[in-house]
Amino acid sequence: MVYVIKNTCFLQILKRKQFFKRFLWRTYSSDSPIQPIDVKRIRNFSIVAHVDHGKSTLADRLLEITGVIKPGNENAQVLDQLQVERERGITVKAVTASLNYSYNNEPYLLNLIDTPGHVDFSNEVVRSVTACQGVVLLVDANEGIQAQTVAVHSLAKRNDLVILPTLNKVDLPRADPEKVKNQLKSVFKIEPSDVLQVSAKKGWGVEELLKAIITRIPPPNVDTTDHFRAHIIDTWHDKYRGVLCLAYIHSGTLKMGQTVKWKSDVKQHTVKYLALLRPSEESITEAMAGQVVMVGLGTKGGGSVGDTLLSPEATDGKDTTVPAVRHMVYAGIFPADQSQHTQLSDSIKKLSLNDSAVSVAVDSSPALGQGWRVGFLGLLHLDVFTQRLLQEYKAEAILTAPSVPYKVKVKGAKIIKHYKGEDVIVTNPMQLPDVSNIVEYYEPFVIGTIISPVEYIGAVNTLCIDRRGNPLPSNAVDDQMTMLQYILPLSEVVMDFHDTLKSITSGFASFDYQDYGFHPSSLVKMDILLNGVIVDELTSIVHISRLEYNARTLTARLKEMIPRQMVQVAIQAVVGGKVLARETIKAYRKDVTAKLYGGDITRRKKLLKQQAEGKKKMRSVANIKIPRNTFIDVLKR
């Protein structure tokens, strides 16, 4: 089949990489269709583990064995496709790869999902397991069970998934597989005989793992004869094709050109793109129940994570199992210059499609202008999001200090009607209701799980108690490691808790946390006053035990950052009319006595008195000028 193209403009369009791919799909997909496979020979599974236990390396070996990539490149990490992932050496996005594998002379389709290991990206793991029937629980044979290992095992159990316990890095000199097997038995009741051993770097035991995936993980329990129904586990934006979705098909079949609808929107759309991710896109003409496929409905047919895609005949859009996201940290994002507002707005919208764990709400600040209040799952999530904005969309942004959400109970019929209920969630201290209308404050808490060597237990307990933690019963992992649990305020965890924990335990302890809800707490609103005028941007919500420290720290920082004025500037941290800390910036002062060469001292006093009265008058009418950069430096994390 030969095409002769004479149109110069069309030739220029073909040079675009994405368009050329689509051109090839439409040309050759009908000539080489993907053969359908029996549902009984489909296996959907995720690789879950603590951070840096070798998930991406194991995924590389699976891609090699199934012929997706060439063997020999030990550091490929093909599924870590983002620049931020390669720079930081961590997995941020769960990535799907559909692999073909032959076992006992029968073809199998293995839908692999490589998931992140850091707690800030646990939402990626939660969404991934909704499309799986089993998980490979990977544990480092050197480090043993870590905090995130406990979390992902609990998640797999809650979703009734088959767990394949697997020890990785067994080739290293420090590896102690028998010790880690005993840990698995002690903590999870996993028999040592059920544990597989691999070296993802060397490729040892990976073939046996593939066979175990086929024999021990069941096929998806789906109905291919029913109406089409699928739920969305991921979305992203393509420059030429609009919003693309990753869907797990629960029932029926999906074909190119088929008409479908969203559960949340009765408007019908046509399937324009359908592909398997291997992990690069491979166009197909038909997909069946049990498969994980990429679906595109054109530029006006975008969906959202957790939504359900249905055939027009389907009337029963059952709820999916994708849980709601609980945001742990909120921060303001503002353009460096208001002329860049539109560009930053478009960039945030596109990136939030690919990162469904963020929440975006319009915000404004008298000092920083128009911006957004964005919710994240943690500080690393916040860091990665802003880094991706810069790397992928060339969008520079100002990031304000992160804060956790609080809840307050208000009184008064008008106030309750205004906030549509007694309980008000406050994500920005500037939005806090008037103190006179607040009955009680509630603070978010988490259950923190710490796995630490026994010699550091004293230091860990001291840290947790200093951070207002309440201990829960501890469990021994083995004779050298202990699992501690504390109920901790979220505000004490999200800032520097993890770094401090690593420091006092020489890097051996691991930490993970889960939501424990809102609980009553002794919180107060702290205002910052400049010459008696409240600066809204610097308002904060503080626990009474941290009040004096925070007040002194913030006023001292402001004294360093606010430039001197023609008048004296008083910086005060105030709670309920009581001044907790004060710093003073001296005014510029002209030496009015310089022209005196002697004489009576009364002349000197007269000139100084006139100057003081002039300064007092100026102070009563002057506005304190605070440069925008000062706000940025103070509010910046």
XYZ file of C-alpha atoms in Angstrom:
637
model
C 0.000 0.000 0.000
C 1.679 3.218 -1.222
C 0.538 6.777 -0.653
C 1.715 9.695 -2.848
C 1.282 12.999 -1.006
C 1.829 16.215 -2.989
C 0.273 18.737 -0.609
C 3.159 20.583 1.089
C 1.056 21.677 4.081
C -0.061 18.110 4.698
C 3.564 16.944 4.557
C 4.430 19.448 7.253
C 1.632 18.144 9.443
C 2.887 14.590 8.981
C 6.196 15.622 10.492
C 4.476 15.929 13.819
C 5.223 12.735 15.722
C 1.814 12.197 17.305
C -0.087 12.776 14.062
C 2.193 10.411 12.182
C 1.479 7.689 14.737
C -2.247 8.091 14.258
C -1.789 8.019 10.485
C -0.011 4.679 10.732
C -2.666 3.241 13.068
C -5.494 4.100 10.700
C -3.542 2.746 7.736
C -2.349 -0.579 9.077
C -4.586 -1.542 11.992
C -7.113 -3.190 9.689
C -4.360 -5.157 7.957
C -2.984 -6.654 11.184
C -5.802 -6.895 13.740
C -5.096 -8.061 17.296
C -6.441 -11.555 17.782
C -9.029 -11.819 20.615
C -8.054 -13.867 23.662
C -10.110 -15.991 26.044
C -11.018 -14.177 29.273
C -9.759 -17.184 31.225
C -6.245 -16.421 29.946
C -6.190 -12.782 31.132
C -4.314 -11.858 34.305
C -4.534 -8.373 35.830
C -1.994 -7.661 38.570
C -0.036 -4.841 40.223
C 3.433 -4.729 41.715
C 3.218 -3.118 45.160
C 5.991 -2.458 47.668
C 7.719 0.052 49.889
C 9.738 2.734 48.099
C 13.033 1.573 46.551
C 12.306 -2.161 46.837
C 12.756 -2.725 43.090
C 9.286 -2.505 41.517
C 10.368 -0.714 38.343
C 13.404 -2.956 37.896
C 11.213 -6.053 38.198
C 8.834 -4.543 35.640
C 11.798 -4.154 33.247
C 12.631 -7.866 33.566
C 8.999 -8.783 32.872
C 9.077 -6.580 29.765
C 12.269 -8.314 28.613
C 10.936 -11.839 29.081
C 7.747 -11.008 27.185
C 9.746 -9.431 24.337
C 8.722 -5.800 24.802
C 12.277 -4.498 25.277
C 15.685 -5.927 24.483
C 17.575 -7.548 27.369
C 20.856 -6.237 28.700
C 19.983 -2.729 29.930
C 19.881 -3.150 33.699
C 19.048 0.484 34.439
C 16.352 1.061 31.815
C 13.299 1.474 34.081
C 11.137 1.802 30.993
C 7.899 2.444 32.875
C 9.341 5.494 34.681
C 8.581 7.794 31.770
C 8.386 11.183 33.497
C 11.469 13.375 33.782
C 10.812 13.910 37.491
C 10.779 10.125 38.019
C 14.174 9.669 36.397
C 15.700 12.623 38.246
C 14.441 11.600 41.677
C 14.706 7.843 41.183
C 11.123 7.236 42.318
C 7.885 6.146 40.654
C 5.221 8.853 40.638
C 2.619 7.508 38.200
C 1.182 4.010 38.040
C 1.877 2.766 34.496
C 0.128 -0.073 32.666
C 1.725 -2.544 30.274
C -0.216 -5.306 28.495
C 2.157 -8.235 27.922
C 1.826 -11.351 25.776
C 3.203 -14.549 27.307
C 2.959 -18.196 26.313
C 2.529 -20.823 29.043
C 1.970 -24.518 28.276
C 1.619 -23.564 24.591
C -1.331 -21.270 25.362
C -1.239 -17.463 24.900
C -1.884 -15.287 27.948
C -2.486 -11.559 28.250
C -0.859 -10.120 31.379
C -1.949 -6.597 32.331
C 0.841 -5.315 34.559
C 0.535 -2.113 36.617
C 3.744 -0.743 38.159
C 2.770 1.419 41.155
C 4.567 4.061 43.273
C 5.930 3.143 46.688
C 5.883 6.478 48.517
C 2.931 7.196 50.815
C 2.245 10.530 49.047
C 1.281 8.613 45.891
C -0.759 5.889 47.572
C -3.813 7.088 45.627
C -2.168 5.669 42.472
C -1.962 2.269 44.198
C -5.577 2.460 45.396
C -6.843 3.168 41.869
C -4.626 0.482 40.343
C -5.883 -2.373 42.506
C -9.474 -1.697 41.401
C -8.488 -3.162 38.010
C -6.595 -6.172 39.422
C -7.304 -9.619 40.776
C -3.905 -10.040 42.410
C -0.750 -8.231 43.501
C 2.939 -9.062 43.629
C 3.949 -7.949 47.139
C 7.637 -7.154 46.698
C 9.874 -7.071 49.789
C 13.574 -6.224 49.881
C 15.486 -9.267 51.173
C 18.012 -6.875 52.755
C 15.682 -4.361 54.419
C 12.772 -6.638 55.269
C 9.242 -5.420 55.986
C 8.830 -1.636 55.901
C 5.952 0.671 56.808
C 4.538 0.933 53.287
C 4.708 -2.875 52.993
C 2.176 -3.068 55.812
C -0.047 -0.465 54.130
C -0.163 -2.103 50.685
C -0.724 -5.569 52.185
C -3.695 -4.185 54.124
C -5.016 -2.559 50.922
C -4.771 -5.839 48.998
C -6.583 -7.687 51.770
C -9.414 -5.134 51.852
C -9.903 -5.605 48.102
C -9.864 -9.446 48.347
C -6.869 -9.741 46.041
C -4.552 -12.725 45.736
C -1.151 -11.826 47.189
C 2.074 -13.231 45.768
C 4.761 -12.519 48.409
C 8.101 -12.082 46.635
C 11.565 -11.361 47.982
C 13.738 -9.179 45.777
C 17.495 -8.444 45.762
C 18.383 -11.942 46.965
C 21.681 -11.663 45.051
C 23.110 -9.011 47.375
C 25.643 -10.043 50.044
C 23.523 -8.637 52.907
C 20.378 -10.468 51.805
C 18.779 -12.677 54.471
C 15.758 -14.362 52.848
C 15.021 -16.670 55.773
C 14.875 -13.762 58.216
C 12.473 -11.813 55.972
C 10.302 -14.917 55.479
C 9.956 -15.150 59.249
C 8.971 -11.484 59.333
C 6.257 -12.133 56.737
C 4.949 -15.010 58.803
C 5.029 -12.996 62.027
C 3.283 -9.904 60.652
C 1.077 -11.220 57.804
C 0.745 -14.959 58.617
C 2.332 -15.834 55.247
C 3.876 -19.304 55.125
C 7.560 -19.355 54.045
C 6.769 -22.018 51.429
C 4.481 -19.521 49.610
C 7.211 -16.884 49.275
C 8.980 -16.507 45.921
C 12.576 -15.293 45.571
C 13.868 -13.158 42.699
C 16.671 -10.852 41.752
C 15.084 -8.234 39.503
C 18.498 -6.833 38.568
C 19.960 -10.195 37.519
C 16.692 -11.737 36.297
C 16.886 -14.700 38.677
C 13.523 -16.301 39.418
C 11.489 -13.936 37.239
C 10.311 -16.746 34.932
C 9.027 -18.634 37.993
C 7.239 -15.485 39.129
C 5.504 -15.182 35.748
C 4.317 -18.779 36.005
C 3.060 -18.152 39.547
C 1.115 -15.114 38.307
C -0.653 -17.333 35.773
C -1.309 -20.267 38.127
C -2.105 -18.452 41.377
C -3.900 -15.253 40.290
C -7.436 -15.916 38.985
C -8.788 -14.517 35.712
C -11.162 -11.538 35.919
C -14.738 -12.378 36.886
C -16.503 -10.565 34.044
C -19.382 -11.084 31.598
C -18.568 -10.571 27.921
C -22.215 -10.947 26.837
C -23.644 -8.121 28.941
C -23.844 -4.439 27.966
C -20.543 -2.589 27.872
C -19.462 -1.046 31.176
C -15.992 0.176 32.232
C -14.594 2.408 34.941
C -11.806 4.956 34.476
C -8.625 4.464 36.497
C -6.500 7.198 34.890
C -6.711 10.146 32.489
C -4.224 12.398 30.710
C -4.210 15.129 28.081
C -2.818 14.736 24.573
C -1.999 17.832 22.547
C -3.712 16.528 19.397
C -6.296 14.017 20.616
C -7.657 15.716 23.740
C -8.387 13.715 26.908
C -7.383 10.050 26.861
C -8.608 7.556 29.474
C -7.333 4.277 30.870
C -10.330 2.022 31.433
C -10.918 -1.372 33.012
C -13.785 -3.140 31.205
C -16.192 -4.872 33.599
C -18.615 -6.276 31.018
C -19.340 -6.400 27.303
C -17.044 -5.370 24.475
C -15.821 -2.070 23.076
C -15.150 -1.403 19.387
C -13.730 1.455 17.345
C -16.545 3.750 16.235
C -18.909 2.454 18.921
C -21.244 4.928 20.637
C -20.854 5.239 24.422
C -21.895 7.606 27.209
C -20.670 8.679 30.624
C -22.623 7.814 33.731
C -22.244 11.439 34.847
C -23.366 12.817 31.445
C -26.126 11.496 29.192
C -24.471 12.970 26.089
C -23.250 10.269 23.698
C -19.749 10.049 22.207
C -17.979 7.963 19.565
C -14.895 5.910 20.329
C -12.162 7.432 18.134
C -9.061 5.864 19.680
C -8.664 2.415 21.181
C -5.306 0.927 22.114
C -3.404 -1.401 24.385
C -0.461 0.036 26.298
C 2.549 -2.254 25.823
C 3.658 0.245 27.312
C 3.737 2.237 24.031
C 0.329 2.539 22.382
C -0.733 -0.296 20.068
C -3.934 0.379 18.182
C -6.682 -2.280 18.323
C -10.162 -2.446 16.816
C -11.929 -4.262 19.669
C -11.495 -4.812 23.410
C -13.328 -7.204 25.689
C -14.306 -7.458 29.347
C -11.358 -8.051 31.646
C -8.922 -5.920 29.665
C -7.283 -2.608 30.598
C -7.294 -0.361 27.516
C -6.747 3.238 26.450
C -9.903 4.956 25.172
C -10.164 8.306 23.413
C -13.453 10.013 22.620
C -12.070 13.099 20.880
C -11.413 16.584 22.168
C -14.951 16.993 23.557
C -15.387 13.567 25.100
C -13.150 13.719 28.180
C -14.018 11.938 31.394
C -12.701 11.866 34.945
C -11.119 9.250 37.178
C -13.765 7.099 38.873
C -16.446 7.821 36.284
C -18.152 4.954 34.441
C -18.280 4.539 30.654
C -21.425 2.769 29.389
C -23.071 1.646 26.195
C -26.238 3.647 25.374
C -28.408 0.591 26.105
C -26.994 0.089 29.609
C -29.255 1.439 32.339
C -27.410 0.060 35.360
C -24.322 2.180 35.895
C -23.038 0.512 39.033
C -20.784 2.559 41.281
C -17.099 1.866 40.865
C -14.780 1.049 43.712
C -12.458 4.043 43.220
C -12.532 5.767 46.647
C -12.643 9.500 47.241
C -9.321 11.263 47.760
C -8.577 12.815 51.168
C -6.196 15.745 50.729
C -3.637 16.143 53.497
C -1.917 19.406 52.527
C -3.116 22.621 50.886
C -0.973 25.347 49.344
C -1.566 28.452 47.283
C -0.194 28.544 43.741
C 0.148 31.964 42.113
C 1.729 33.085 38.827
C 5.068 34.855 39.135
C 3.461 37.635 37.098
C -0.284 38.158 36.599
C 0.276 38.321 32.842
C 1.088 34.582 33.059
C -2.237 33.736 34.737
C -3.875 32.223 31.642
C -0.880 30.044 30.788
C -0.588 28.756 34.369
C -4.347 28.093 34.488
C -4.222 25.933 31.347
C -1.147 24.086 32.639
C -2.776 23.275 35.994
C -5.930 21.998 34.274
C -3.959 19.688 31.982
C -1.701 18.393 34.741
C -4.623 17.796 37.107
C -6.073 15.450 34.464
C -2.952 13.302 34.741
C -2.798 13.689 38.530
C -6.354 13.151 39.728
C -5.270 13.233 43.389
C -5.069 17.052 43.412
C -7.981 19.393 44.029
C -7.980 22.873 42.504
C -10.043 25.853 43.667
C -9.787 29.506 42.654
C -8.099 31.688 45.265
C -6.943 35.293 45.493
C -4.567 37.324 47.622
C -4.192 41.118 47.903
C -0.430 40.616 47.879
C -0.025 37.874 45.263
C -3.057 38.450 43.029
C -5.271 35.778 41.448
C -4.273 32.149 41.944
C -5.452 28.740 43.114
C -5.716 26.788 46.350
C -4.513 23.269 45.544
C -4.884 20.166 47.714
C -2.182 17.464 47.795
C -1.599 14.112 49.495
C 1.676 15.263 51.075
C 4.739 17.465 50.713
C 6.485 15.218 48.174
C 3.303 15.213 46.095
C 3.346 19.018 46.236
C 7.022 19.135 45.211
C 6.508 16.777 42.276
C 3.413 18.639 41.058
C 5.204 22.010 40.905
C 8.269 20.396 39.316
C 6.100 18.811 36.611
C 4.441 22.186 35.973
C 7.852 23.652 35.209
C 9.306 20.702 33.271
C 6.295 19.626 31.214
C 4.476 22.937 30.709
C 7.209 25.575 31.270
C 4.949 27.241 33.834
C 6.654 29.079 36.693
C 4.620 29.445 39.862
C 4.922 30.915 43.360
C 4.129 28.374 46.059
C 2.886 29.542 49.471
C 3.526 27.744 52.741
C 1.572 24.469 52.949
C -1.104 24.017 55.600
C -3.413 21.199 56.616
C -7.229 21.420 56.492
C -9.078 22.125 59.742
C -12.716 21.864 60.716
C -14.665 24.273 62.907
C -18.149 24.083 64.394
C -20.017 27.397 64.076
C -23.069 28.849 65.836
C -25.792 31.290 64.883
C -28.630 30.718 62.430
C -27.270 33.160 59.826
C -23.755 31.748 60.011
C -24.985 28.146 59.781
C -27.143 29.071 56.787
C -24.225 30.867 55.127
C -21.912 27.859 55.482
C -24.733 25.353 54.801
C -24.202 23.485 58.059
C -22.570 23.652 61.474
C -19.311 22.007 60.367
C -17.020 24.075 58.134
C -13.842 22.721 56.486
C -11.150 25.415 56.401
C -8.335 24.903 53.881
C -7.081 28.486 54.058
C -6.688 30.354 57.385
C -7.891 33.535 55.650
C -11.311 31.872 55.210
C -11.709 31.092 58.921
C -15.074 32.349 60.290
C -15.083 35.057 62.938
C -13.732 33.692 66.223
C -16.888 34.788 68.070
C -18.955 32.424 65.896
C -16.750 29.360 66.414
C -17.884 26.819 69.012
C -15.068 24.299 68.649
C -11.980 23.570 66.546
C -11.211 20.152 65.049
C -7.783 19.027 63.892
C -6.991 16.191 61.426
C -5.157 13.200 62.901
C -3.444 10.188 61.351
C -2.352 6.758 62.543
C 1.378 6.622 61.924
C 3.133 3.284 61.495
C 6.856 3.231 62.183
C 9.095 0.203 61.722
C 12.423 0.790 63.440
C 15.413 -1.148 64.810
C 14.998 -1.802 68.533
C 18.016 0.336 69.474
C 16.243 3.476 68.241
C 12.899 2.912 69.984
C 13.665 5.449 72.727
C 14.504 8.215 70.250
C 11.440 7.425 68.122
C 9.111 7.502 71.136
C 10.574 10.844 72.226
C 10.026 12.296 68.748
C 6.411 11.124 68.598
C 5.585 12.431 72.072
C 7.181 15.793 71.244
C 4.893 15.919 68.188
C 1.814 15.453 70.420
C 1.465 11.763 69.599
C -0.513 9.159 71.551
C 0.937 5.623 71.482
C -0.927 2.512 70.336
C 0.135 -1.090 71.128
C 3.416 -2.027 69.425
C 4.345 -5.338 67.788
C 7.684 -7.040 67.336
C 8.524 -7.777 63.699
C 11.454 -9.934 64.803
C 14.207 -9.772 67.428
C 15.770 -6.718 65.730
C 12.814 -4.713 64.345
C 9.717 -3.320 66.050
C 6.525 -1.845 64.612
C 5.285 1.204 66.537
C 1.981 2.995 65.982
C 1.036 6.491 67.139
C -1.993 8.740 66.715
C -0.415 11.983 65.491
C -1.723 15.408 64.431
C -1.396 15.757 60.679
C 0.133 19.225 61.042
C 3.053 17.694 62.979
C 3.594 14.987 60.337
C 3.508 16.747 56.981
C 6.298 19.253 57.574
C 9.549 17.593 58.657
C 8.562 14.511 60.646
C 9.886 12.024 58.091
C 13.243 13.794 57.725
C 13.687 14.011 61.493
C 12.786 10.334 61.894
C 15.373 9.323 59.299
C 17.959 11.511 61.029
C 17.537 10.092 64.542
C 17.467 6.479 63.290
C 20.432 6.776 60.894
C 18.063 6.176 57.994
C 16.896 2.723 59.132
C 13.312 3.558 60.195
C 10.398 3.716 57.755
C 7.146 5.623 58.149
C 3.637 5.430 56.732
C 0.332 6.925 57.845
C -3.382 6.598 57.239
C -6.257 8.977 57.883
C -7.809 8.978 61.375
C -10.347 11.755 60.856
C -10.980 15.063 62.644
C -10.878 15.320 66.442
C -11.391 18.241 68.875
C -8.207 20.190 69.532
C -7.055 23.345 71.332
C -6.453 25.578 68.324
C -6.368 29.350 68.042
C -6.149 31.891 65.235
C -2.908 33.895 65.269
C -2.854 37.265 63.476
C 0.151 39.296 62.412
C -0.157 43.062 62.831
C 2.036 45.731 61.230
C 1.606 48.997 63.150
C -1.753 47.755 64.363
C -3.071 46.669 60.934
C -3.845 42.956 60.405
C -2.087 41.304 57.450
C -4.543 38.634 56.262
C -1.962 36.701 54.232
C 0.040 35.929 57.381
C -2.883 34.635 59.461
C -2.394 31.058 60.709
C -4.087 28.413 62.838
C -1.825 27.180 65.638
C -2.064 24.692 68.498
C -1.716 26.378 71.887
C 1.351 24.286 72.739
C 3.182 25.752 69.706
C 1.827 29.261 70.019
C 4.747 31.132 71.601
C 7.379 29.394 69.456
C 5.518 30.111 66.210
C 4.867 33.720 67.208
C 8.515 34.456 67.990
C 9.787 32.660 64.905
C 7.453 34.430 62.474
C 7.975 37.926 63.880
C 11.755 37.430 63.796
C 11.609 36.344 60.141
C 9.460 39.327 59.226
C 11.901 41.696 60.890
C 14.678 40.359 58.672
C 12.615 40.478 55.462
C 10.600 43.724 55.657
C 12.742 46.677 54.471
C 13.135 49.734 56.676
C 10.594 52.501 56.181
C 10.490 56.230 56.824
C 8.500 55.388 59.958
C 9.007 52.840 62.686
C 7.288 49.484 62.037
C 5.961 47.372 64.902
C 5.506 43.678 64.082
C 3.171 41.876 66.495
C 1.834 38.331 66.754
C -1.572 38.581 68.392
C -4.117 36.035 69.631
C -7.445 37.314 70.932
C -6.068 40.788 71.608
C -3.015 39.504 73.509
C 0.410 40.260 72.049
C 2.600 37.126 72.174
C 5.688 38.442 70.388
C 6.880 41.777 69.062
C 9.725 42.983 66.881
C 10.450 46.582 65.880
C 12.006 47.869 62.679
C 13.632 51.225 63.326
C 12.798 54.073 60.951
C 15.234 55.873 58.726
C 16.386 58.959 60.642
C 18.075 62.092 59.436
C 20.678 63.641 61.709
C 18.935 66.985 62.259
C 21.619 68.120 64.757
C 24.455 67.843 62.266
C 24.394 71.597 61.552
C 24.921 72.479 65.226
C 28.450 73.440 66.217
C 27.836 73.972 69.892
C 25.653 76.334 71.870
C 22.939 75.620 74.400
C 21.655 72.042 74.663
C 18.060 73.289 74.435
C 18.574 73.949 70.710
C 19.494 70.282 70.230
C 16.479 69.065 72.232
C 14.170 71.369 70.248
C 15.280 69.940 66.900
C 14.953 66.331 68.121
C 11.476 67.052 69.499
C 10.356 68.537 66.186
C 11.658 65.468 64.372
C 9.846 63.088 66.750
C 6.553 64.949 66.302
C 6.953 64.824 62.525
C 7.612 61.074 62.627
C 4.543 60.571 64.847
C 2.364 62.525 62.431
C 3.779 60.635 59.452
C 3.163 57.294 61.174
C -0.497 58.136 61.788
C -1.188 58.653 58.084
C 1.432 56.440 56.401
C 0.814 53.010 54.857
C 3.459 50.392 55.477
C 4.890 49.429 52.091
C 5.701 45.722 51.942
C 7.261 44.570 48.657
C 5.626 41.620 46.948
C 8.886 39.672 47.188
C 8.721 39.928 50.978
C 5.348 38.165 51.007
C 6.722 35.559 48.640
C 9.746 34.904 50.872
C 7.646 34.679 54.041
C 4.862 32.565 52.573
C 7.133 30.356 50.510
C 7.669 26.925 51.987
